[in-house]
């Protein structure tokens, strides 16, 4: 596991709910390092890794990459950073991810860190779909067929993880349907007390 004392915030919410956008704002204002599990997986896919074809296929199908792969990428990124405060964006996404994250013995190296809290961007499916279709950054999962699959995976697999953390009093829910600046005002209210 990670050998330094670190603060971790999980940033969760549906596809296109604004996780990446708000993480960029949090980095600027509060000095966290942003680790997007999806970005790390896309980079791994493009690096010629032996897992590349598998990752590409899983993302195209809107399913979830096996925890071992994602956990190792997150772990490596945290170890390579000099920072001790991390936003982990888009992970854990299912119960298997969560168990792997919590269980120090499950893999050779796991994160094993209890999050400070879980920032949850709550957004309507209609709005998320509109945002993704407008994004135009060439992501292979930003097409209607994959978007439908991503929404289904989110409801079936990811919402139960958010429910789990909610039952532990860890969730800070944000209305993410509003404009970017208004969402960030609400986000600031969650982070400000930590910096006092
Ligand atoms: N936008 C943002 N906020 C807005 C606002 N308030 N008002 C209007 N527009 C707003 O935003 C999306 C778009 O909306 C942007 O154009 C933005 O300008 C605009 P963004 O900030 O990118 O939203 P985000 O929630 O980050 O959307 P993203 O598409 O990245 O979320 P996903 O959760 O779908 O994608 P991710 O990259 O996390 O995962 C992709 C795939 O990787 C998954 O489907 C899965 O197959 C795989 N994966 C795993 O298998 N395991 C993991 O642990 C993680 C990913
Ligand atoms: Mg994102």
CSV table of C-alpha atoms and ligand atoms in Angstrom, one decimal:
chain,number,residue,atom,x,y,z
A,1,UNK,CA,0.0,0.0,0.0
A,2,UNK,CA,0.9,3.7,-0.2
A,3,UNK,CA,3.6,4.5,2.3
A,4,UNK,CA,2.8,8.1,3.0
A,5,UNK,CA,-0.1,9.7,4.9
A,6,UNK,CA,-2.5,10.9,2.2
A,7,UNK,CA,-5.9,12.6,2.0
A,8,UNK,CA,-8.2,11.1,-0.6
A,9,UNK,CA,-11.6,12.4,-1.9
A,10,UNK,CA,-13.6,10.2,-4.3
A,11,UNK,CA,-15.4,12.2,-6.9
A,12,UNK,CA,-18.4,10.2,-8.2
A,13,UNK,CA,-21.4,10.9,-10.4
A,14,UNK,CA,-22.8,9.8,-13.7
A,15,UNK,CA,-21.2,10.0,-17.2
A,16,UNK,CA,-21.0,13.7,-18.1
A,17,UNK,CA,-22.1,14.9,-14.6
A,18,UNK,CA,-19.0,17.3,-14.6
A,19,UNK,CA,-16.5,15.4,-12.5
A,20,UNK,CA,-13.5,16.4,-14.6
A,21,UNK,CA,-14.6,20.0,-15.0
A,22,UNK,CA,-15.1,20.5,-11.2
A,23,UNK,CA,-11.9,18.6,-10.4
A,24,UNK,CA,-9.9,21.1,-12.4
A,25,UNK,CA,-11.4,23.9,-10.4
A,26,UNK,CA,-10.7,22.1,-7.1
A,27,UNK,CA,-7.1,21.6,-8.1
A,28,UNK,CA,-6.7,25.4,-8.8
A,29,UNK,CA,-8.3,26.5,-5.5
A,30,UNK,CA,-7.4,23.8,-3.0
A,31,UNK,CA,-4.1,22.3,-4.2
A,32,UNK,CA,-5.3,18.7,-4.8
A,33,UNK,CA,-3.8,16.4,-7.5
A,34,UNK,CA,-6.5,15.2,-9.8
A,35,UNK,CA,-6.4,11.5,-10.8
A,36,UNK,CA,-9.2,10.5,-13.3
A,37,UNK,CA,-9.4,6.7,-13.4
A,38,UNK,CA,-10.9,7.0,-16.9
A,39,UNK,CA,-8.0,9.2,-18.1
A,40,UNK,CA,-5.4,6.8,-16.6
A,41,UNK,CA,-7.1,3.9,-18.4
A,42,UNK,CA,-7.2,5.7,-21.7
A,43,UNK,CA,-3.5,6.6,-21.3
A,44,UNK,CA,-2.7,2.9,-20.5
A,45,UNK,CA,-4.7,1.9,-23.5
A,46,UNK,CA,-2.7,4.2,-25.8
A,47,UNK,CA,0.7,3.2,-24.2
A,48,UNK,CA,0.8,-0.1,-26.0
A,49,UNK,CA,0.2,-2.0,-22.8
A,50,UNK,CA,-0.8,-5.7,-22.9
A,51,UNK,CA,-4.1,-4.6,-21.4
A,52,UNK,CA,-4.7,-2.1,-24.2
A,53,UNK,CA,-7.2,-4.1,-26.3
A,54,UNK,CA,-9.1,-5.2,-23.2
A,55,UNK,CA,-9.4,-1.7,-21.9
A,56,UNK,CA,-10.6,-0.3,-25.2
A,57,UNK,CA,-13.2,-3.0,-25.5
A,58,UNK,CA,-14.5,-2.6,-22.0
A,59,UNK,CA,-14.8,1.2,-22.4
A,60,UNK,CA,-16.6,0.9,-25.7
A,61,UNK,CA,-19.1,-1.4,-24.1
A,62,UNK,CA,-19.6,0.9,-21.1
A,63,UNK,CA,-18.5,-1.8,-18.7
A,64,UNK,CA,-16.0,-1.7,-15.9
A,65,UNK,CA,-12.3,-2.7,-16.2
A,66,UNK,CA,-11.2,-5.3,-13.6
A,67,UNK,CA,-10.2,-3.6,-10.3
A,68,UNK,CA,-6.6,-5.0,-10.4
A,69,UNK,CA,-5.8,-2.9,-13.5
A,70,UNK,CA,-7.3,0.3,-12.3
A,71,UNK,CA,-6.0,0.1,-8.8
A,72,UNK,CA,-2.5,-0.4,-10.0
A,73,UNK,CA,-2.7,2.7,-12.2
A,74,UNK,CA,-4.1,4.8,-9.4
A,75,UNK,CA,-1.5,3.5,-7.0
A,76,UNK,CA,1.4,4.2,-9.4
A,77,UNK,CA,0.1,7.8,-10.0
A,78,UNK,CA,-0.1,8.4,-6.3
A,79,UNK,CA,3.3,7.1,-5.6
A,80,UNK,CA,4.8,9.2,-8.4
A,81,UNK,CA,3.2,12.4,-7.1
A,82,UNK,CA,4.9,14.6,-4.4
A,83,UNK,CA,1.4,15.8,-3.3
A,84,UNK,CA,-0.4,14.2,-0.3
A,85,UNK,CA,-4.0,15.3,-1.4
A,86,UNK,CA,-5.8,13.5,-4.2
A,87,UNK,CA,-9.1,13.7,-6.0
A,88,UNK,CA,-9.9,10.3,-7.3
A,89,UNK,CA,-12.4,10.9,-10.1
A,90,UNK,CA,-14.6,8.1,-11.4
A,91,UNK,CA,-13.5,5.3,-9.0
A,92,UNK,CA,-14.7,3.2,-7.2
A,93,UNK,CA,-17.4,2.4,-9.8
A,94,UNK,CA,-18.7,-0.9,-8.6
A,95,UNK,CA,-18.7,-3.1,-5.4
A,96,UNK,CA,-15.7,-5.0,-6.8
A,97,UNK,CA,-13.7,-1.8,-7.2
A,98,UNK,CA,-14.7,-0.7,-3.7
A,99,UNK,CA,-13.7,-4.0,-2.1
A,100,UNK,CA,-10.4,-4.0,-3.9
A,101,UNK,CA,-9.8,-0.5,-2.8
A,102,UNK,CA,-10.5,-1.3,0.8
A,103,UNK,CA,-8.9,-4.7,1.1
A,104,UNK,CA,-5.2,-4.3,1.7
A,105,UNK,CA,-4.6,-8.0,1.2
A,106,UNK,CA,-6.5,-8.5,-2.0
A,107,UNK,CA,-3.7,-7.5,-4.4
A,108,UNK,CA,0.0,-7.2,-4.2
A,109,UNK,CA,-0.4,-3.5,-3.8
A,110,UNK,CA,-3.7,-1.7,-3.1
A,111,UNK,CA,-4.7,1.7,-2.1
A,112,UNK,CA,-6.3,0.8,1.2
A,113,UNK,CA,-7.3,4.4,2.1
A,114,UNK,CA,-10.6,5.5,3.6
A,115,UNK,CA,-11.8,8.6,1.7
A,116,UNK,CA,-12.2,11.9,3.6
A,117,UNK,CA,-15.6,12.1,1.9
A,118,UNK,CA,-17.2,11.3,-1.4
A,119,UNK,CA,-18.2,14.2,-3.6
A,120,UNK,CA,-21.3,13.2,-5.5
A,121,UNK,CA,-22.4,15.1,-8.6
A,122,UNK,CA,-26.1,14.5,-8.9
A,123,UNK,CA,-27.3,15.3,-12.4
A,124,UNK,CA,-30.3,14.4,-14.6
A,125,UNK,CA,-29.7,11.8,-17.3
A,126,UNK,CA,-31.2,14.2,-19.9
A,127,UNK,CA,-28.6,16.9,-19.0
A,128,UNK,CA,-25.7,14.4,-18.9
A,129,UNK,CA,-26.6,13.0,-22.3
A,130,UNK,CA,-26.7,16.6,-23.8
A,131,UNK,CA,-23.3,17.4,-22.3
A,132,UNK,CA,-21.7,14.2,-23.6
A,133,UNK,CA,-23.1,14.6,-27.1
A,134,UNK,CA,-21.8,18.3,-27.1
A,135,UNK,CA,-18.3,17.4,-25.9
A,136,UNK,CA,-16.7,16.5,-29.2
A,137,UNK,CA,-13.3,15.4,-27.9
A,138,UNK,CA,-13.3,12.2,-30.0
A,139,UNK,CA,-13.9,9.9,-27.1
A,140,UNK,CA,-14.8,6.4,-28.4
A,141,UNK,CA,-17.5,6.1,-25.7
A,142,UNK,CA,-19.3,9.4,-26.6
A,143,UNK,CA,-21.8,7.9,-29.0
A,144,UNK,CA,-25.5,7.2,-28.3
A,145,UNK,CA,-25.1,3.4,-28.2
A,146,UNK,CA,-22.3,3.5,-25.7
A,147,UNK,CA,-23.9,6.3,-23.7
A,148,UNK,CA,-26.9,4.1,-23.1
A,149,UNK,CA,-24.7,1.4,-21.8
A,150,UNK,CA,-22.7,3.8,-19.6
A,151,UNK,CA,-26.0,5.0,-18.0
A,152,UNK,CA,-27.1,1.5,-17.4
A,153,UNK,CA,-23.8,0.5,-15.7
A,154,UNK,CA,-24.0,3.7,-13.6
A,155,UNK,CA,-27.4,2.9,-12.3
A,156,UNK,CA,-26.8,-0.8,-11.8
A,157,UNK,CA,-23.2,-0.8,-10.5
A,158,UNK,CA,-22.1,2.7,-9.5
A,159,UNK,CA,-25.1,4.0,-7.6
A,160,UNK,CA,-24.9,1.2,-5.1
A,161,UNK,CA,-21.4,2.3,-4.2
A,162,UNK,CA,-22.6,5.8,-3.6
A,163,UNK,CA,-25.4,4.4,-1.5
A,164,UNK,CA,-22.9,2.4,0.5
A,165,UNK,CA,-20.8,5.6,1.3
A,166,UNK,CA,-24.1,7.5,2.0
A,167,UNK,CA,-25.0,4.9,4.7
A,168,UNK,CA,-21.6,5.7,6.3
A,169,UNK,CA,-22.3,9.4,6.3
A,170,UNK,CA,-19.5,10.0,3.8
A,171,UNK,CA,-21.4,11.5,0.8
A,172,UNK,CA,-21.5,15.3,0.1
A,173,UNK,CA,-24.2,15.6,-2.6
A,174,UNK,CA,-24.0,18.5,-5.1
A,175,UNK,CA,-26.8,19.5,-7.5
A,176,UNK,CA,-24.7,19.2,-10.7
A,177,UNK,CA,-27.4,20.2,-13.1
A,178,UNK,CA,-26.7,23.9,-12.6
A,179,UNK,CA,-24.1,26.0,-14.6
A,180,UNK,CA,-20.4,25.2,-13.9
A,181,UNK,CA,-19.9,28.3,-11.7
A,182,UNK,CA,-22.9,27.6,-9.5
A,183,UNK,CA,-21.9,24.0,-9.1
A,184,UNK,CA,-18.4,25.1,-8.0
A,185,UNK,CA,-19.8,27.5,-5.4
A,186,UNK,CA,-21.4,24.4,-3.8
A,187,UNK,CA,-18.2,22.5,-4.1
A,188,UNK,CA,-16.2,25.2,-2.4
A,189,UNK,CA,-18.6,25.1,0.6
A,190,UNK,CA,-17.6,21.4,1.0
A,191,UNK,CA,-13.8,21.9,0.7
A,192,UNK,CA,-13.4,25.2,2.5
A,193,UNK,CA,-13.8,23.9,6.1
A,194,UNK,CA,-10.9,21.3,5.4
A,195,UNK,CA,-8.5,24.2,4.7
A,196,UNK,CA,-9.1,26.1,7.9
B,1,LIG,N1,-20.0,20.4,-18.5
B,1,LIG,C1,-19.4,20.1,-17.3
B,1,LIG,N2,-20.1,20.7,-16.3
B,1,LIG,C2,-21.1,21.4,-16.9
B,1,LIG,C3,-22.2,22.2,-16.3
B,1,LIG,N3,-22.3,22.4,-15.0
B,1,LIG,N4,-23.0,22.8,-17.2
B,1,LIG,C4,-22.9,22.6,-18.6
B,1,LIG,N5,-21.9,21.8,-19.1
B,1,LIG,C5,-21.0,21.2,-18.3
B,1,LIG,O1,-18.2,17.2,-18.4
B,1,LIG,C6,-18.8,16.7,-19.6
B,1,LIG,C7,-19.1,17.8,-20.6
B,1,LIG,O2,-20.1,18.7,-20.0
B,1,LIG,C8,-17.9,18.7,-20.9
B,1,LIG,O3,-18.0,19.1,-22.2
B,1,LIG,C9,-18.0,19.9,-20.0
B,1,LIG,O4,-17.5,21.0,-20.5
B,1,LIG,C10,-19.5,20.0,-19.8
B,1,LIG,P1,-17.0,16.5,-17.7
B,1,LIG,O5,-16.4,17.4,-16.7
B,1,LIG,O6,-16.0,15.9,-18.7
B,1,LIG,O7,-17.8,15.3,-17.0
B,1,LIG,P2,-17.4,13.9,-16.4
B,1,LIG,O8,-18.3,13.6,-15.3
B,1,LIG,O9,-15.9,13.9,-16.1
B,1,LIG,O10,-17.7,13.0,-17.6
B,1,LIG,P3,-17.0,11.7,-18.2
B,1,LIG,O11,-17.6,11.4,-19.5
B,1,LIG,O12,-15.5,11.8,-18.1
B,1,LIG,O13,-17.6,10.6,-17.1
B,1,LIG,P4,-17.5,9.1,-17.2
B,1,LIG,O14,-17.7,8.7,-15.8
B,1,LIG,O15,-18.4,8.5,-18.2
B,1,LIG,O16,-16.1,8.8,-17.8
B,1,LIG,P5,-14.7,8.2,-17.2
B,1,LIG,O17,-13.6,8.8,-18.0
B,1,LIG,O18,-14.7,8.4,-15.7
B,1,LIG,O19,-14.8,6.7,-17.5
B,1,LIG,C11,-14.9,6.3,-18.8
B,1,LIG,C12,-15.0,4.7,-18.9
B,1,LIG,O20,-13.8,4.2,-18.4
B,1,LIG,C13,-16.1,4.1,-18.1
B,1,LIG,O21,-17.3,4.1,-18.7
B,1,LIG,C14,-15.6,2.7,-17.9
B,1,LIG,O22,-15.8,1.9,-19.0
B,1,LIG,C15,-14.1,3.0,-17.7
B,1,LIG,N6,-13.6,3.1,-16.3
B,1,LIG,C16,-13.5,1.9,-15.6
B,1,LIG,O23,-13.6,0.8,-16.1
B,1,LIG,N7,-13.0,1.9,-14.3
B,1,LIG,C17,-12.8,3.1,-13.6
B,1,LIG,O24,-12.5,3.1,-12.4
B,1,LIG,C18,-13.0,4.3,-14.3
B,1,LIG,C19,-13.4,4.3,-15.7
B,2,LIG,MG1,-14.3,12.7,-16.8
